[in-house]
Short mmCIF file of C-alpha atoms in Angstrom, two decimals:
data_model
loop_
_atom_site.label_atom_id
_atom_site.label_comp_id
_atom_site.label_asym_id
_atom_site.label_seq_id
_atom_site.Cartn_x
_atom_site.Cartn_y
_atom_site.Cartn_z
CA UNK A 338 51.54 -30.13 25.02
CA UNK A 339 50.30 -29.01 21.63
CA UNK A 340 52.20 -25.73 21.50
CA UNK A 341 54.98 -26.92 19.17
CA UNK A 342 52.57 -28.67 16.72
CA UNK A 343 50.51 -25.47 16.74
CA UNK A 344 53.56 -23.42 15.79
CA UNK A 345 54.39 -25.89 13.03
CA UNK A 346 50.88 -25.46 11.66
CA UNK A 347 50.93 -21.65 11.88
CA UNK A 348 54.44 -21.30 10.44
CA UNK A 349 54.03 -23.85 7.63
CA UNK A 350 50.55 -22.75 6.56
CA UNK A 351 51.40 -19.05 6.65
CA UNK A 352 54.70 -19.56 4.82
CA UNK A 353 53.10 -21.60 2.03
CA UNK A 354 50.32 -19.04 1.56
CA UNK A 355 52.81 -16.17 1.61
CA UNK A 356 54.99 -17.87 -1.03
CA UNK A 357 51.96 -18.56 -3.23
CA UNK A 358 50.43 -15.08 -2.99
CA UNK A 359 53.73 -13.17 -3.00
CA UNK A 360 54.94 -15.17 -5.99
CA UNK A 361 51.85 -14.35 -8.03
CA UNK A 362 51.75 -10.71 -6.95
CA UNK A 363 55.49 -10.23 -7.44
CA UNK A 364 55.30 -11.69 -10.94
CA UNK A 365 52.35 -9.45 -11.82
CA UNK A 366 54.11 -6.31 -10.56
CA UNK A 367 57.30 -7.29 -12.36
CA UNK A 368 55.86 -8.20 -15.75
CA UNK A 369 52.79 -5.99 -16.17
CA UNK A 370 52.07 -2.29 -15.98
CA UNK A 371 48.56 -1.25 -15.02
CA UNK A 372 46.72 1.76 -13.64
CA UNK A 373 47.89 2.51 -10.11
CA UNK A 374 50.86 0.16 -10.43
CA UNK A 375 53.40 2.44 -8.74
CA UNK A 376 50.93 3.74 -6.15
CA UNK A 377 50.03 0.21 -5.12
CA UNK A 378 53.69 -0.77 -4.85
CA UNK A 379 54.45 2.23 -2.63
CA UNK A 380 51.39 1.46 -0.50
CA UNK A 381 52.56 -2.12 0.00
CA UNK A 382 56.00 -0.82 0.96
CA UNK A 383 54.42 1.57 3.47
CA UNK A 384 52.49 -1.30 5.06
CA UNK A 385 55.75 -3.09 5.79
CA UNK A 386 56.72 -0.21 8.06
CA UNK A 387 53.68 -0.67 10.31
CA UNK A 388 54.64 -2.73 13.39
CA UNK A 389 52.45 -5.63 14.40
CA UNK A 390 52.01 -4.19 17.89
CA UNK A 391 50.25 -1.05 16.63
CA UNK A 392 47.40 -3.08 15.16
CA UNK A 393 46.89 -5.66 17.89
CA UNK A 394 44.27 -3.62 19.75
CA UNK A 395 42.18 -3.22 16.59
CA UNK A 396 42.61 -6.90 15.75
CA UNK A 397 41.60 -7.88 19.27
CA UNK A 398 38.47 -5.74 18.98
CA UNK A 399 37.61 -7.30 15.62
CA UNK A 400 38.06 -10.74 17.13
CA UNK A 401 35.88 -9.83 20.11
CA UNK A 402 33.12 -8.64 17.77
CA UNK A 403 33.35 -11.88 15.82
CA UNK A 404 33.10 -13.81 19.06
CA UNK A 405 30.02 -11.85 20.16
CA UNK A 406 28.43 -12.64 16.80
CA UNK A 407 29.18 -16.33 17.51
CA UNK A 408 31.10 -16.71 14.29
CA UNK A 409 33.45 -19.70 14.17
CA UNK A 410 36.26 -17.65 12.67
CA UNK A 411 37.36 -16.08 15.96
CA UNK A 412 39.54 -18.02 18.41
CA UNK A 413 40.47 -20.42 15.66
CA UNK A 414 43.77 -21.31 14.00
CA UNK A 415 42.58 -19.76 10.74
CA UNK A 416 42.13 -16.38 12.42
CA UNK A 417 45.77 -16.26 13.51
CA UNK A 418 46.98 -17.47 10.10
CA UNK A 419 45.10 -14.61 8.41
CA UNK A 420 46.66 -12.13 10.86
CA UNK A 421 50.15 -13.44 10.16
CA UNK A 422 49.44 -13.42 6.43
CA UNK A 423 48.47 -9.77 6.53
CA UNK A 424 51.68 -8.76 8.28
CA UNK A 425 54.26 -10.89 6.48
CA UNK A 426 52.88 -10.76 2.93
CA UNK A 427 53.72 -7.13 1.93
CA UNK A 428 57.49 -7.43 2.37
CA UNK A 429 57.44 -10.81 0.63
CA UNK A 430 55.74 -9.26 -2.40
CA UNK A 431 58.64 -6.82 -2.76
CA UNK A 432 61.21 -9.59 -2.36
CA UNK A 433 59.48 -11.73 -4.98
CA UNK A 434 59.21 -8.77 -7.36
CA UNK A 435 62.95 -8.18 -7.05
CA UNK A 436 63.75 -11.74 -8.06
CA UNK A 437 61.31 -11.71 -10.98
CA UNK A 438 62.74 -8.36 -12.13
CA UNK A 439 66.14 -10.04 -12.46
CA UNK A 440 64.78 -12.71 -14.82
CA UNK A 441 65.04 -11.49 -18.44
CA UNK A 442 61.69 -10.86 -20.09
CA UNK A 443 63.10 -12.44 -23.25
CA UNK A 444 62.70 -15.86 -21.66
CA UNK A 445 58.99 -15.30 -21.13
CA UNK A 446 58.56 -13.91 -24.63
CA UNK A 447 60.40 -16.88 -26.12
CA UNK A 448 58.12 -19.26 -24.24
CA UNK A 449 55.04 -17.40 -25.50
CA UNK A 450 56.33 -17.56 -29.08
CA UNK A 451 56.80 -21.32 -28.66
CA UNK A 452 53.11 -21.64 -27.79
CA UNK A 453 53.23 -21.39 -24.00
CA UNK A 454 50.41 -19.61 -22.22
CA UNK A 455 51.26 -16.82 -19.74
CA UNK A 456 50.53 -19.22 -16.88
CA UNK A 457 52.68 -21.87 -18.54
CA UNK A 458 55.55 -19.40 -18.92
CA UNK A 459 55.22 -18.52 -15.25
CA UNK A 460 55.21 -22.14 -14.08
CA UNK A 461 57.88 -23.48 -16.46
CA UNK A 462 60.26 -20.54 -16.76
CA UNK A 463 59.89 -17.86 -14.11
CA UNK A 464 59.06 -19.94 -11.04
CA UNK A 465 62.00 -22.38 -11.42
CA UNK A 466 64.41 -19.47 -11.93
CA UNK A 467 63.00 -17.57 -8.96
CA UNK A 468 62.90 -20.66 -6.73
CA UNK A 469 65.85 -19.57 -4.52
CA UNK A 470 64.05 -16.31 -3.81
CA UNK A 471 60.76 -18.05 -3.06
CA UNK A 472 62.61 -20.44 -0.76
CA UNK A 473 64.16 -17.48 1.04
CA UNK A 474 60.67 -15.98 1.46
CA UNK A 475 59.43 -19.27 2.90
CA UNK A 476 62.28 -19.48 5.41
CA UNK A 477 61.99 -15.82 6.41
CA UNK A 478 58.25 -16.13 6.99
CA UNK A 479 58.60 -19.44 8.81
CA UNK A 480 61.16 -18.03 11.24
CA UNK A 481 59.14 -14.85 11.86
CA UNK A 482 55.93 -16.76 12.54
CA UNK A 483 57.71 -19.33 14.71
CA UNK A 484 59.27 -16.58 16.86
CA UNK A 485 56.10 -14.48 17.12
CA UNK A 486 54.55 -14.27 20.59
CA UNK A 487 52.32 -11.24 21.10
CA UNK A 488 49.62 -11.98 18.49
CA UNK A 489 49.23 -15.60 19.52
CA UNK A 490 49.12 -14.58 23.18
CA UNK A 491 46.51 -11.82 22.82
CA UNK A 492 44.28 -12.95 19.96
CA UNK A 493 43.62 -16.55 21.01
CA UNK A 494 41.65 -17.32 24.15
CA UNK A 495 42.11 -21.09 24.13
CA UNK A 496 45.48 -22.22 25.42
CA UNK A 497 45.38 -25.36 23.27
CA UNK A 498 45.51 -23.17 20.15
CA UNK A 499 48.43 -20.98 21.22
CA UNK A 500 51.91 -21.24 19.66
CA UNK A 501 55.17 -22.53 21.07
CA UNK A 502 56.36 -19.14 22.28
CA UNK A 503 53.36 -18.95 24.61
CA UNK A 504 54.23 -22.41 25.87
CA UNK A 505 57.78 -21.25 26.56
CA UNK A 506 56.45 -18.16 28.35
CA UNK A 507 54.16 -20.30 30.49
CA UNK A 508 56.98 -22.74 31.20
CA UNK A 509 59.39 -19.96 32.20
CA UNK A 510 56.85 -18.51 34.63
CA UNK A 511 56.71 -21.87 36.40
CA UNK A 512 60.44 -22.70 36.32
CA UNK A 513 62.18 -19.36 36.62
CA UNK A 514 64.53 -20.67 39.34
CA UNK A 515 65.61 -23.85 37.55
CA UNK A 516 67.90 -22.40 34.89
CA UNK A 517 68.95 -25.78 33.49
CA UNK A 518 65.36 -26.67 32.71
CA UNK A 519 64.78 -23.22 31.22
CA UNK A 520 67.84 -23.62 28.95
CA UNK A 521 66.63 -27.04 27.82
CA UNK A 522 63.21 -25.61 26.96
CA UNK A 523 64.77 -22.77 24.94
CA UNK A 524 66.90 -25.27 23.00
CA UNK A 525 63.84 -27.41 22.30
CA UNK A 526 61.96 -24.40 20.91
CA UNK A 527 64.91 -23.31 18.75
CA UNK A 528 65.76 -26.79 17.46
CA UNK A 529 63.20 -26.96 14.60
CA UNK A 530 64.44 -23.65 13.18
CA UNK A 531 68.05 -24.82 13.33
CA UNK A 532 67.23 -28.12 11.59
CA UNK A 533 65.25 -26.42 8.82
CA UNK A 534 68.01 -23.87 8.26
CA UNK A 535 70.69 -26.57 8.07
CA UNK A 536 68.75 -28.42 5.39
CA UNK A 537 67.91 -25.30 3.39
CA UNK A 538 71.03 -23.19 3.97
CA UNK A 539 72.43 -23.69 0.46
CA UNK A 540 69.26 -22.43 -1.17
CA UNK A 541 69.01 -19.56 1.30
CA UNK A 542 72.60 -18.40 0.83
CA UNK A 543 72.28 -18.79 -2.95
CA UNK A 544 69.28 -16.48 -2.86
CA UNK A 545 71.09 -13.95 -0.69
CA UNK A 546 74.20 -13.96 -2.87
CA UNK A 547 72.10 -13.63 -6.00
CA UNK A 548 70.36 -10.62 -4.51
CA UNK A 549 73.69 -9.09 -3.49
CA UNK A 550 75.15 -9.49 -6.98
CA UNK A 551 72.04 -7.98 -8.55
CA UNK A 552 72.17 -5.06 -6.16
#
C-alpha cells in the first residue's frame, strides 16, 4: 500500500518547510526588535499550548466547505501538509530563536563590516552555527508528523492519501487476533524513525547538550 510513502512525503515536506520558516522567523526574532515583537512571541508561545484535537472540527468544516466549492485544495496532500505546518511551526520558531540567541551578535556584525549582506551573514555565519538546532527541529517535526493519526484520519477522504498510522489502524482492525502479525506491522512502521535517529543521533544529542549547557 501507499501509506508508508505517504507518511514519508508528509513528514519530509512538513519538516523541511518547518525548518525553513522557523529558521527565518527565529533569526528575525533573535536579531531584530520591531513593534509588537514581544506580543507576537507570546502569541506564538500560546499557540503551542493549543492541542491539535481542539481544532480538528473547525479544520474539517473548512475542508468540507472547500470540497463543496470544488476547489482542488481539499482532500489533497497539500491540505494535510498545511495543517501539520500550522501546528508544528510555532514551537519550532521558539526553538530556533533559542539557538540563534546563543550565537554572539559580534559574529554577524563582523561579517557585515567585511562586506557581507544580512542574508549573507545569515547563510554563512548563523545557519552553520545553528545547524544542530535546525537538525533537532527537523527530527522533532518528522517524528511528530510520522506518529500523527487523527488529522490524517479525519481530514482526508481518500484512503490512498492517508498516512502510515491509518494503515496500521486498518491493519490492526483486520488482524487483531494474530498478535505476531500485529507486532511485525508495528515494527515496520517504527523502523524508518529508528533508522533516521541512528544516523542523526550525534547531531541530535549535540543540539540537546548545547541547549542544556546554555540553559
